[in-house]
Coordinates of C-alpha atoms in Angstrom, one line a residue:
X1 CA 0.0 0.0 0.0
X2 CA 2.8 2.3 0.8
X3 CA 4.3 2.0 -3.1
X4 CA 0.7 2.8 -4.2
X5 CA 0.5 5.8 -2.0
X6 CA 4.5 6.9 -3.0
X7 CA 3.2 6.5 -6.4
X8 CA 0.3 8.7 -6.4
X9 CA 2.0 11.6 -4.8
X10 CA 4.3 11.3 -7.4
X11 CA 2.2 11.6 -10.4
X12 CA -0.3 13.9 -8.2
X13 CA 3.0 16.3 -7.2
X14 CA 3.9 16.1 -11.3
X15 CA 0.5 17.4 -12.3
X16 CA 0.8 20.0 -9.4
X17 CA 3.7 21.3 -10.4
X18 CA 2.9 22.2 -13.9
X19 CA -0.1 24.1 -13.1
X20 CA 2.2 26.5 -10.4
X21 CA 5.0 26.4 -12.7
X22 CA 7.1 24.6 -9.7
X23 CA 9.0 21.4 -9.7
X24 CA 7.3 18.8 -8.1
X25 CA 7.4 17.7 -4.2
X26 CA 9.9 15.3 -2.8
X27 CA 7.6 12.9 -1.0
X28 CA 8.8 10.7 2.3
X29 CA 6.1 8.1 3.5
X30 CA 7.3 5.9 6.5
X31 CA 7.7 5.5 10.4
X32 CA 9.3 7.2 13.1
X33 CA 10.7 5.6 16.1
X34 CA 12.8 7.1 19.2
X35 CA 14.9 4.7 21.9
X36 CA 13.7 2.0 19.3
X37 CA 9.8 2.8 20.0
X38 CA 7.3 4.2 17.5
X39 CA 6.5 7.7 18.3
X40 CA 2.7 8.1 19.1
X41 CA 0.5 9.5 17.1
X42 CA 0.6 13.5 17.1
X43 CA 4.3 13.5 17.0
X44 CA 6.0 16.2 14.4
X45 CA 8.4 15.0 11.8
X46 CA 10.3 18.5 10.7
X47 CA 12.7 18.7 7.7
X48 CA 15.8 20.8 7.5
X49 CA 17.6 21.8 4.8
X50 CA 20.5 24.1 5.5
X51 CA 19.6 24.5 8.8
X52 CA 16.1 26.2 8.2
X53 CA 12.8 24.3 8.9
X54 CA 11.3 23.2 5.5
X55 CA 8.1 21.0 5.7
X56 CA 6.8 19.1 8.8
X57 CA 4.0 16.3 8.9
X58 CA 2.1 14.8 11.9
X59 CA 2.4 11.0 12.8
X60 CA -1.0 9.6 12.2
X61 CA -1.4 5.9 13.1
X62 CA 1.9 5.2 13.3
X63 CA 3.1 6.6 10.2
X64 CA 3.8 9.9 8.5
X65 CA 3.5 11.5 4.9
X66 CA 5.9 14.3 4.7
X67 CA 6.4 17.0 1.6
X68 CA 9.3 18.6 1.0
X69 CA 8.7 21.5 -1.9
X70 CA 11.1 23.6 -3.4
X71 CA 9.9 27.7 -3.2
X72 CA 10.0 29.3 -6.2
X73 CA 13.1 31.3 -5.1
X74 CA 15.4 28.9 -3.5
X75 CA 17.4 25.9 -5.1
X76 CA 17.1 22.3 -3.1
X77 CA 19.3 20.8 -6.0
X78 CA 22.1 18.6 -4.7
X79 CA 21.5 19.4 -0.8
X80 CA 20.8 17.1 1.8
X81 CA 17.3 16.8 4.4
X82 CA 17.7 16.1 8.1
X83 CA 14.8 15.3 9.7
X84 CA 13.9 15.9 13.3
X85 CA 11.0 13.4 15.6
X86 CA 9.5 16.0 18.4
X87 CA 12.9 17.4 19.5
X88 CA 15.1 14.7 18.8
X89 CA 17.3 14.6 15.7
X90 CA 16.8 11.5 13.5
X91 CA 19.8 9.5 12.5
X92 CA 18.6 9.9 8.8
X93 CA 19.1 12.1 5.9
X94 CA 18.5 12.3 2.0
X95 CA 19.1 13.9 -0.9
X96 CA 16.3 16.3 -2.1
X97 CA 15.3 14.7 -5.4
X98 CA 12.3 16.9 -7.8
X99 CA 9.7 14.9 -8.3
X100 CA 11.7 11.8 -5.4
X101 CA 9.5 9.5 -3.6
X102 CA 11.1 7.3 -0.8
X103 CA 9.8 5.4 1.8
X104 CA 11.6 6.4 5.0
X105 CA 11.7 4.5 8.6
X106 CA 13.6 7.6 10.6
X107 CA 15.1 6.5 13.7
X108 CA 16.4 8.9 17.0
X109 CA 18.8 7.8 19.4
X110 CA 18.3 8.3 23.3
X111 CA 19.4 11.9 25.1
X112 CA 17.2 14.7 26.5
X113 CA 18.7 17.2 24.4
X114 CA 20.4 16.8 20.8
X115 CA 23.1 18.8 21.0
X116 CA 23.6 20.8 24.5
X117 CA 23.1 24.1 26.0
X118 CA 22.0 27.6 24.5
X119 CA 25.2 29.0 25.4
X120 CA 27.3 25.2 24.3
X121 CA 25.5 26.8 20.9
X122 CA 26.7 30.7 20.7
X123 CA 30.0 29.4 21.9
X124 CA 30.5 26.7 18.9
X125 CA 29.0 29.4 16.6
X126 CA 31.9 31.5 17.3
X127 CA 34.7 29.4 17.4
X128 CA 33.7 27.9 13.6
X129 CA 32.5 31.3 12.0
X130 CA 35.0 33.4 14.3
X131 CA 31.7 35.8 14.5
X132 CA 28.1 35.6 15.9
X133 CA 26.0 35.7 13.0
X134 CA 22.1 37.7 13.5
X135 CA 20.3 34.6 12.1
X136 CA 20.2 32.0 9.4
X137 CA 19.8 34.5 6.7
X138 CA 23.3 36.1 8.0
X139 CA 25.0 33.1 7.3
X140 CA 26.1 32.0 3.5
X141 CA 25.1 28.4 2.8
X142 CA 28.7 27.0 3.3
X143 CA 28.7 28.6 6.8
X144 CA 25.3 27.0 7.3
X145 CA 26.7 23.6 6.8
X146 CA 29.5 24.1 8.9
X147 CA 27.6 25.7 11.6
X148 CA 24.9 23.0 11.4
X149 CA 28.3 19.8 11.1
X150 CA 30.2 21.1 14.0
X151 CA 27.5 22.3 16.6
X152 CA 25.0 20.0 17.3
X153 CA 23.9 22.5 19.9
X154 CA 22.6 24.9 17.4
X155 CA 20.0 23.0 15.9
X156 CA 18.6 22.1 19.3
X157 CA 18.5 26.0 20.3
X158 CA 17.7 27.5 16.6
X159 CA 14.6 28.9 17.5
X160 CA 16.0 30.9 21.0
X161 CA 19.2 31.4 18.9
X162 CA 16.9 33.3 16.6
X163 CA 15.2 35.0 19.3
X164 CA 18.3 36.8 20.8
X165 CA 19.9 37.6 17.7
X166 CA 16.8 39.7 16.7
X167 CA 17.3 43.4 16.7
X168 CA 16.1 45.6 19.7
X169 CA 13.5 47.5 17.6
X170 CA 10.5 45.1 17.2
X171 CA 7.6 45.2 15.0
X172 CA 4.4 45.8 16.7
X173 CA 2.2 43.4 18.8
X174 CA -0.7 43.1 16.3
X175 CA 1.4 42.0 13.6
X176 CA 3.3 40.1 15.4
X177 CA 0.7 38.1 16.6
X178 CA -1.8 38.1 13.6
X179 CA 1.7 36.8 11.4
X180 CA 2.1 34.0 14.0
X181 CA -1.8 32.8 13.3
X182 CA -1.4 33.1 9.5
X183 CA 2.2 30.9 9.9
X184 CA -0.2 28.5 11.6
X185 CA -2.9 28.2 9.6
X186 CA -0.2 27.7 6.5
X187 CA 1.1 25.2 8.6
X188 CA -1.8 23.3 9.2
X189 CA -3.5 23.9 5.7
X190 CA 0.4 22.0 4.6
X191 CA -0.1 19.2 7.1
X192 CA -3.6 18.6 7.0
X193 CA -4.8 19.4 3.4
X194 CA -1.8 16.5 1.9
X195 CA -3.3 14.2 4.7
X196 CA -6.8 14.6 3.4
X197 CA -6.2 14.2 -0.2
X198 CA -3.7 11.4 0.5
X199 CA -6.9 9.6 2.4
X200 CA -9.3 10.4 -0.4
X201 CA -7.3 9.2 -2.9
X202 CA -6.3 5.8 -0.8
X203 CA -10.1 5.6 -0.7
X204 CA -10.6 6.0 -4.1
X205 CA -7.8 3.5 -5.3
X206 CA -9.3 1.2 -2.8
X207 CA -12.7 1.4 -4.7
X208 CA -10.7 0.9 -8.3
X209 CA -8.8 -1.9 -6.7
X210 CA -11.5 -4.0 -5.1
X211 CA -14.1 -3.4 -8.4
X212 CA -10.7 -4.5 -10.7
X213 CA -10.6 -7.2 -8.2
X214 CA -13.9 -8.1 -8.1
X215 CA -14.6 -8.2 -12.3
X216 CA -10.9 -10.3 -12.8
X217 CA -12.8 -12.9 -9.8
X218 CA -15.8 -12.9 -12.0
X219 CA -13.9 -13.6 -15.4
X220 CA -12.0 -16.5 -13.5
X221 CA -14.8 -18.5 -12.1
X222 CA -16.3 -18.1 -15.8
X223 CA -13.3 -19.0 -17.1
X224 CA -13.0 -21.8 -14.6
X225 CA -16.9 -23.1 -15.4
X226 CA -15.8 -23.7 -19.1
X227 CA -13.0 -25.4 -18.5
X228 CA -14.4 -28.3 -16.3
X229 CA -16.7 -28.1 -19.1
X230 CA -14.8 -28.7 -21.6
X231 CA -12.7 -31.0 -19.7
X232 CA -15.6 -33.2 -19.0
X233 CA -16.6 -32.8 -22.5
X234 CA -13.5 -34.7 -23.6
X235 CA -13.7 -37.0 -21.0
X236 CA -16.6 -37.9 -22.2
X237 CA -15.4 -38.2 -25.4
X238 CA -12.7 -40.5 -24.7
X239 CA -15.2 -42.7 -22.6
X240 CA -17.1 -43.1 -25.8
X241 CA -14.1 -43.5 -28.5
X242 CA -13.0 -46.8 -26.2
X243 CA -16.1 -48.2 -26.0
X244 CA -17.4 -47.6 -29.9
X245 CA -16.4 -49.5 -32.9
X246 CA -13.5 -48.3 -34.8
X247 CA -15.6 -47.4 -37.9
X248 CA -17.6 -44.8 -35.9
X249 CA -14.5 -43.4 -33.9
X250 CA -14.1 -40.7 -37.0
X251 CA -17.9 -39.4 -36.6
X252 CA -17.4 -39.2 -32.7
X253 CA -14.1 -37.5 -33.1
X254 CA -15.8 -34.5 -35.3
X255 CA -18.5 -34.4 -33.3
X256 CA -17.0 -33.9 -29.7
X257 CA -14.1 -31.9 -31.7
X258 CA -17.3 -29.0 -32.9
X259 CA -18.6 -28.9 -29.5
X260 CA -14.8 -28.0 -28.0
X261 CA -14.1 -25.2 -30.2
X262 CA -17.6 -24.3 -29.9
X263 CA -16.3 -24.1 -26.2
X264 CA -13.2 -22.2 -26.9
X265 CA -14.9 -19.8 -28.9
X266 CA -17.2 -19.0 -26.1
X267 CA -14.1 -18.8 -23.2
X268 CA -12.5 -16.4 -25.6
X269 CA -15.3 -14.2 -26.2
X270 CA -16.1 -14.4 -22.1
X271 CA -12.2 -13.5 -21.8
X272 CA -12.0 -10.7 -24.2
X273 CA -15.5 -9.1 -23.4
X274 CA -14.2 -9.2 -19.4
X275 CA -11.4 -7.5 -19.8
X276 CA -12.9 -4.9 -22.0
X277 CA -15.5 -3.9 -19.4
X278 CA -12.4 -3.9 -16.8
X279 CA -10.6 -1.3 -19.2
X280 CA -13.6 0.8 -18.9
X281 CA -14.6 0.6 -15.2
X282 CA -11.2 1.0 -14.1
X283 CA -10.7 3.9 -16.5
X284 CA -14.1 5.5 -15.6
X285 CA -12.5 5.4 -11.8
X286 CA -9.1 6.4 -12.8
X287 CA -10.6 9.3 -14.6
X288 CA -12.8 10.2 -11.9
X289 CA -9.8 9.9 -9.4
X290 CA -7.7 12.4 -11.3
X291 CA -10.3 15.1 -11.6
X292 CA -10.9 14.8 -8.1
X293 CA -7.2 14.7 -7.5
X294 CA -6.7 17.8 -9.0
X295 CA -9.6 19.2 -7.8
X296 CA -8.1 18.9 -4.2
X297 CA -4.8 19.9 -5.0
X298 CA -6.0 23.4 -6.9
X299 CA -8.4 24.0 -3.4
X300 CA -5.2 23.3 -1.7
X301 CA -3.1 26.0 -3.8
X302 CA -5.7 29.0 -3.5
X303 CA -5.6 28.7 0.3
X304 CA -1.9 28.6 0.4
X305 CA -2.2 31.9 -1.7
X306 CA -4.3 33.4 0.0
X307 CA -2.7 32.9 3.2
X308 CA 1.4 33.4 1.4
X309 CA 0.0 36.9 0.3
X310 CA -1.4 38.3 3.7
X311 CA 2.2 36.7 5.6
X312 CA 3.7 38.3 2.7
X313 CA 1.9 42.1 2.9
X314 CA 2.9 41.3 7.4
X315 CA 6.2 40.5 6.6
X316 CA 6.7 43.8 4.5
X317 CA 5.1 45.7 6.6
X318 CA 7.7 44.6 9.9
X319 CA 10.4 44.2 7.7
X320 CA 10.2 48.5 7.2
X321 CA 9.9 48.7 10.9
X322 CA 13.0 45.9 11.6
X323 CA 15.5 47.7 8.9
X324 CA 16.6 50.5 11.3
X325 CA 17.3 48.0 13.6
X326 CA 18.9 45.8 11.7
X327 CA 21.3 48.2 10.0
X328 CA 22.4 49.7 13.3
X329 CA 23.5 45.6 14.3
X330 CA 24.8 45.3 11.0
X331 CA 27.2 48.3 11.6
X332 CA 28.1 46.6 15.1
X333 CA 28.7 43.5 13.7
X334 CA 31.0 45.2 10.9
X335 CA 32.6 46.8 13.5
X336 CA 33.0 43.9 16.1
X337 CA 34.0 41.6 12.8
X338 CA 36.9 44.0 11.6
X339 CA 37.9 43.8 14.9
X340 CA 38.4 39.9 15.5
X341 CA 40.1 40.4 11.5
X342 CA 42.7 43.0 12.9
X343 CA 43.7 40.6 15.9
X344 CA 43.5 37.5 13.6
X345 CA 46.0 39.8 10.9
X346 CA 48.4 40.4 14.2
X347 CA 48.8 37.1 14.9
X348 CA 49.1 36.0 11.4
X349 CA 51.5 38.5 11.8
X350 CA 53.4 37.2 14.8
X351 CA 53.5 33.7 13.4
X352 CA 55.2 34.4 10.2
X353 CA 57.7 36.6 12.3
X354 CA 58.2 33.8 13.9
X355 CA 58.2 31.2 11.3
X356 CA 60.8 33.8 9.8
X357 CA 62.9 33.7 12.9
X358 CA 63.3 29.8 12.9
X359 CA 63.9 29.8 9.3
X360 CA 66.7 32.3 10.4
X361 CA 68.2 30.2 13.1
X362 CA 67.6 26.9 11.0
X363 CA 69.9 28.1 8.2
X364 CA 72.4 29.7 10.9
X365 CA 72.8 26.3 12.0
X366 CA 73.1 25.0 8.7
X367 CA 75.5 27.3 7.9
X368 CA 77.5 26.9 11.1
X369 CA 77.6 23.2 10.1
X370 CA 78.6 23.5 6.8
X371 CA 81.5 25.7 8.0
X372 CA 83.0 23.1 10.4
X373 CA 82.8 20.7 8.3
X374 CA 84.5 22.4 5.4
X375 CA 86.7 23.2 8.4
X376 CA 87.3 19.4 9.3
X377 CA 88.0 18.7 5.1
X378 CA 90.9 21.5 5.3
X379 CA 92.7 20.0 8.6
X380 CA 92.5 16.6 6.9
X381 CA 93.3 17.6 3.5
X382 CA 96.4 19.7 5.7
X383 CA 97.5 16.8 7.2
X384 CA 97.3 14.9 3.8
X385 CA 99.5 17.7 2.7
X386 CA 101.7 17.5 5.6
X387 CA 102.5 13.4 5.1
X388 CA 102.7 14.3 1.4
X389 CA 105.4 16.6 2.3
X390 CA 107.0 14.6 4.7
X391 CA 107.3 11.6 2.7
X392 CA 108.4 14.1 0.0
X393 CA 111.1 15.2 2.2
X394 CA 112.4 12.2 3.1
X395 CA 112.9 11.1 -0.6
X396 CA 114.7 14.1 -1.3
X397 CA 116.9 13.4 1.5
X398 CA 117.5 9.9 0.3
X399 CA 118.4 11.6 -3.0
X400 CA 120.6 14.2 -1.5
X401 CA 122.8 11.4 0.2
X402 CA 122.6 9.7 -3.1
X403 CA 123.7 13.4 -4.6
X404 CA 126.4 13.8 -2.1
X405 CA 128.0 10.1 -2.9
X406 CA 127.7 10.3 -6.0
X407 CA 129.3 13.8 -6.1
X408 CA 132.1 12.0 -3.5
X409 CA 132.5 9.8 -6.3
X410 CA 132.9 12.0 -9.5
X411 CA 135.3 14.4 -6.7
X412 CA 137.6 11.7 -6.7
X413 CA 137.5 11.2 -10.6
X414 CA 138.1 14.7 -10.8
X415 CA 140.8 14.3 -8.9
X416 CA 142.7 11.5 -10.3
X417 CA 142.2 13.3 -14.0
X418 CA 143.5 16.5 -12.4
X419 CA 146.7 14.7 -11.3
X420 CA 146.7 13.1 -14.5
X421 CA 146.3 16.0 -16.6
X422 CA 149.3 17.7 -14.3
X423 CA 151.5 14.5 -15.3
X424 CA 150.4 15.3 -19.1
X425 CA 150.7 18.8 -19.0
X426 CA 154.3 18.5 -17.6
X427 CA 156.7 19.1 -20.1
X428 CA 159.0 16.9 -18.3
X429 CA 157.1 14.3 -18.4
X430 CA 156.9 12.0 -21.4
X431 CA 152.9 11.8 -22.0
X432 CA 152.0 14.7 -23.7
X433 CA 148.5 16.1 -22.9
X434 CA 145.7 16.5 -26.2
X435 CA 145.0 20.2 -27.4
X436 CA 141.6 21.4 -26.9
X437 CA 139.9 18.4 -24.6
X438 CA 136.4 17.9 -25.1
X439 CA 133.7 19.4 -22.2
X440 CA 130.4 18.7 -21.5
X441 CA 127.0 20.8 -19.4
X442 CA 123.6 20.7 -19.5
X443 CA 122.8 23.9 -20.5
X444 CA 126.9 25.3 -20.8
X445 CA 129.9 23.9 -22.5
X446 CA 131.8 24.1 -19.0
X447 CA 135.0 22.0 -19.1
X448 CA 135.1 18.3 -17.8
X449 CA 135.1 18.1 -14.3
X450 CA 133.3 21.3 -13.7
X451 CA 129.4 22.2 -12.8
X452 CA 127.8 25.6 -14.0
X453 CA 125.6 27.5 -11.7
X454 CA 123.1 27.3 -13.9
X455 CA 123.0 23.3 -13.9
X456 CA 123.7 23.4 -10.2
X457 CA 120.2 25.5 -10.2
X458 CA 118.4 22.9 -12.4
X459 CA 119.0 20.0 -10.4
X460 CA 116.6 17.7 -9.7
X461 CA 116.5 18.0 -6.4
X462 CA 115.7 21.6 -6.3
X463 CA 113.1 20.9 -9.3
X464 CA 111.4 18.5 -6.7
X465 CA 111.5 21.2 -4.2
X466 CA 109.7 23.5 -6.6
X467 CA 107.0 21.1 -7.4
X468 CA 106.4 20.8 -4.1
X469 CA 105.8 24.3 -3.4
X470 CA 103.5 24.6 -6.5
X471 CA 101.3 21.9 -5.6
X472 CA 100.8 23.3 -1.4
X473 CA 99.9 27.2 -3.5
X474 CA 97.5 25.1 -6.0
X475 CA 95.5 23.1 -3.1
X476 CA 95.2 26.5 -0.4
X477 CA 93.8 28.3 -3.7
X478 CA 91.3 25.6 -4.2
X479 CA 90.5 25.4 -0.3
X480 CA 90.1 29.1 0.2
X481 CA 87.8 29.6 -3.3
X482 CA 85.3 26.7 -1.8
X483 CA 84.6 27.8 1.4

């Protein structure tokens, strides 16, 4: 019964809709239960969206039949529905479809109070917005969601959160109070009227239902009658083929065989004229059932007019006497807001000084490491140098003994040629010395025997020396041009 019912809001909501120019209803049919017991009857289902109180039904024997309708100047696309059983929060929510029916079993958990404390709400208002909004319609639809995500409490206070954000300036008592008895009767006309035409039109697919049922029960005990008759008319026939001679089996046969499709031809007729007169009964009703349908739902609309336009001529008339005050909280709030910004900006401002300040000392210490150990590479690569040079030395000491004995050596040549050139160059004597003896040098012609200065410069071991010297000036030029 409940997909019937989902179904004929929906096509009753889609014909609705086109005559106001609206999109059609999301419909919700189902249960309510809190602490795992159904709610009793008179219980109010409300639905949110955004924070703000949408649509609400009553729970009527045990069940509920809420519509959610989009005004003509909001947008429900894409945003979820919270629902709410008395002043409990339902664990439930859905997507507001156009057109969407679902049936929906909402369920509430156990606490005496959804969220917490009047002030548990101005105090989570402030810490996510960093501001007290005036109301709902202060509040962009992001900062509703957040508000309504973070602070349970809110939701559980709206309407005294409402109350003490309105301005000081009030409208007056009259329309105050004739505004609250026109919200009323919207509200009931909205809970009642759906209610109503939801029981009509139960009661009217009822009456389609049982007369469909009732014709379809006729056609079948017809259709039942001529089959047991035609199923004792062959029984019959076989009784009589077994116990007739063969010769007269053939004029049986065609016999029994006219009076069956006789018999077929009847059940088809019976079949076809049945359903015919079903088509048109349940048509008749159906027809009936959508005139009356509409009929309901157009009664339902001029009401709702005629009430929207007097809330909307009270509304307009305290919204001219709320402006003043509303501007003068709006310039507080301003002021109050740009405020908060300024200390916000000054601690912004004191973070990144000290972000800036560790950044500072990170890269001093960086630096400071770097340096010692560029510091550590240079004593090492000194005291590479050092037993580079040491080893160095002590080969060109090796070589300098080697120098020196060798030089021992070609001494004592020198001298045994000296004595023998004094035994040749004596006239005396009988060996005559050669004219113009042959010399030798590196870079001089210097006679045998004797050593330039500039070959005494060039010799290896002060070449050594040299390279020695170059190589310390190349590395410390190296060192000092990388750190």
């Amino acid at each position: 019964m409940i997909g019937v019912v989902i179904a004929v809001f929906l096509m009753s909501s889609v014909q609705h809709g086109v005559q106001a120019q609206q999109l059609p209803p999301h419909v919700f049919i189902g249960s309510a239960n809190v602490d795992g017991n159904p709610v009793p009857d008179g219980t109010v289902i409300v639905a949110y969206i955004d924070g703000e109180g949408i649509s609400k039904a009553v729970v009527e024997g045990g069940s509920f039949t809420l519509m959610v309708e989009q005004p003509q100047e909001q947008s429900f696309a894409g945003k979820i529905i919270q629902f709410t059983i008395g002043d409990r929060k339902a664990e439930e929510s859905q997507e507001w479809e156009p057109g969407g029916a679902h049936e929906l079993n909402l369920h509430a958990g156990g606490g005496a109070s959804p969220g917490g404390s009047l002030q548990d709400a101005i105090e989570c208002t402030v810490k996510v917005l960093g501001r007290m909004p005036m109301g709902p319609q202060d509040m962009s639809d992001q900062e509703r969601m957040m508000v309504f995500q973070e602070c349970p409490a809110v939701r559980a206070n709206l309407a005294d959160l409402t109350a003490s954000t309105q301005p000081v300036t009030q409208p007056g008592d009259g329309f105050r109070t004739e505004l609250r008895q026109i919200e009323q009767e919207i509200a009931r006309v909205q809970r009642e009227t759906p209610i109503k035409i939801q029981q009509e039109l139960e009661r009217l697919d009822q009456e389609i239902s049982n007369l469909d049922r009732d014709l379809w029960d006729q056609l079948q005990i017809e259709l039942n009658r001529l089959d047991q008759q035609r199923f004792d008319t062959e029984h019959q026939m076989q009784q009589e083929l077994r116990s007739a001679d063969f010769r007269r089996q053939a004029q049986i046969e065609v016999k029994y065989r006219r009076i069956l499709d006789n018999l077929e031809r009847e059940r088809f007729q019976t079949e076809r004229q049945t359903q015919v007169q079903i088509e048109q009964e349940v048509g008749r009703l159906s027809r009936n059932r959508d005139i009356t349908e509409r009929q309901l739902w157009d009664d339902q609309q001029q009401e709702l007019n005629r009430l929207e336009q007097r809330r909307f001529e009270l509304e307009d008339a305290m919204e001219r006497e709320r402006f003043a005050g509303e501007q003068r909280q709006r310039d507080e709030e301003d002021r109050r807001r740009f405020e908060r910004e300024r200390q916000m900006e000054e601690q912004r401002f004191k973070q990144q000084e000290e972000l800036e300040r560790q950044r500072i000392e990170q890269e001093r210490q960086r630096f400071e490491q770097e340096r010692k150990l560029e510091d550590e590479r240079f004593r090492q690569q000194e005291q590479l140098d050092r037993d580079r040079l040491e080893q160095e030395r002590q080969r060109l000491e090796q070589e300098r003994r080697l120098d020196q004995e060798r030089f021992n050596r070609e001494s004592q040549i020198q001298t045994g040629q000296r004595r023998t050139s004094s035994i040749l160059n004596d006239p005396s004597s009988p060996i005559r010395a050669p004219i113009n003896l042959p010399t030798r040098g590196f870079f001089s012609n210097s006679s045998t025997g004797e050593i330039s200065d500039l070959d005494k410069i060039m010799d290896p071991t002060s070449l050594a020396v040299l390279g020695i010297i170059l190589t310390l000036l190349a590395t410390s030029l190296s060192l000092v041009k990388g750190s």
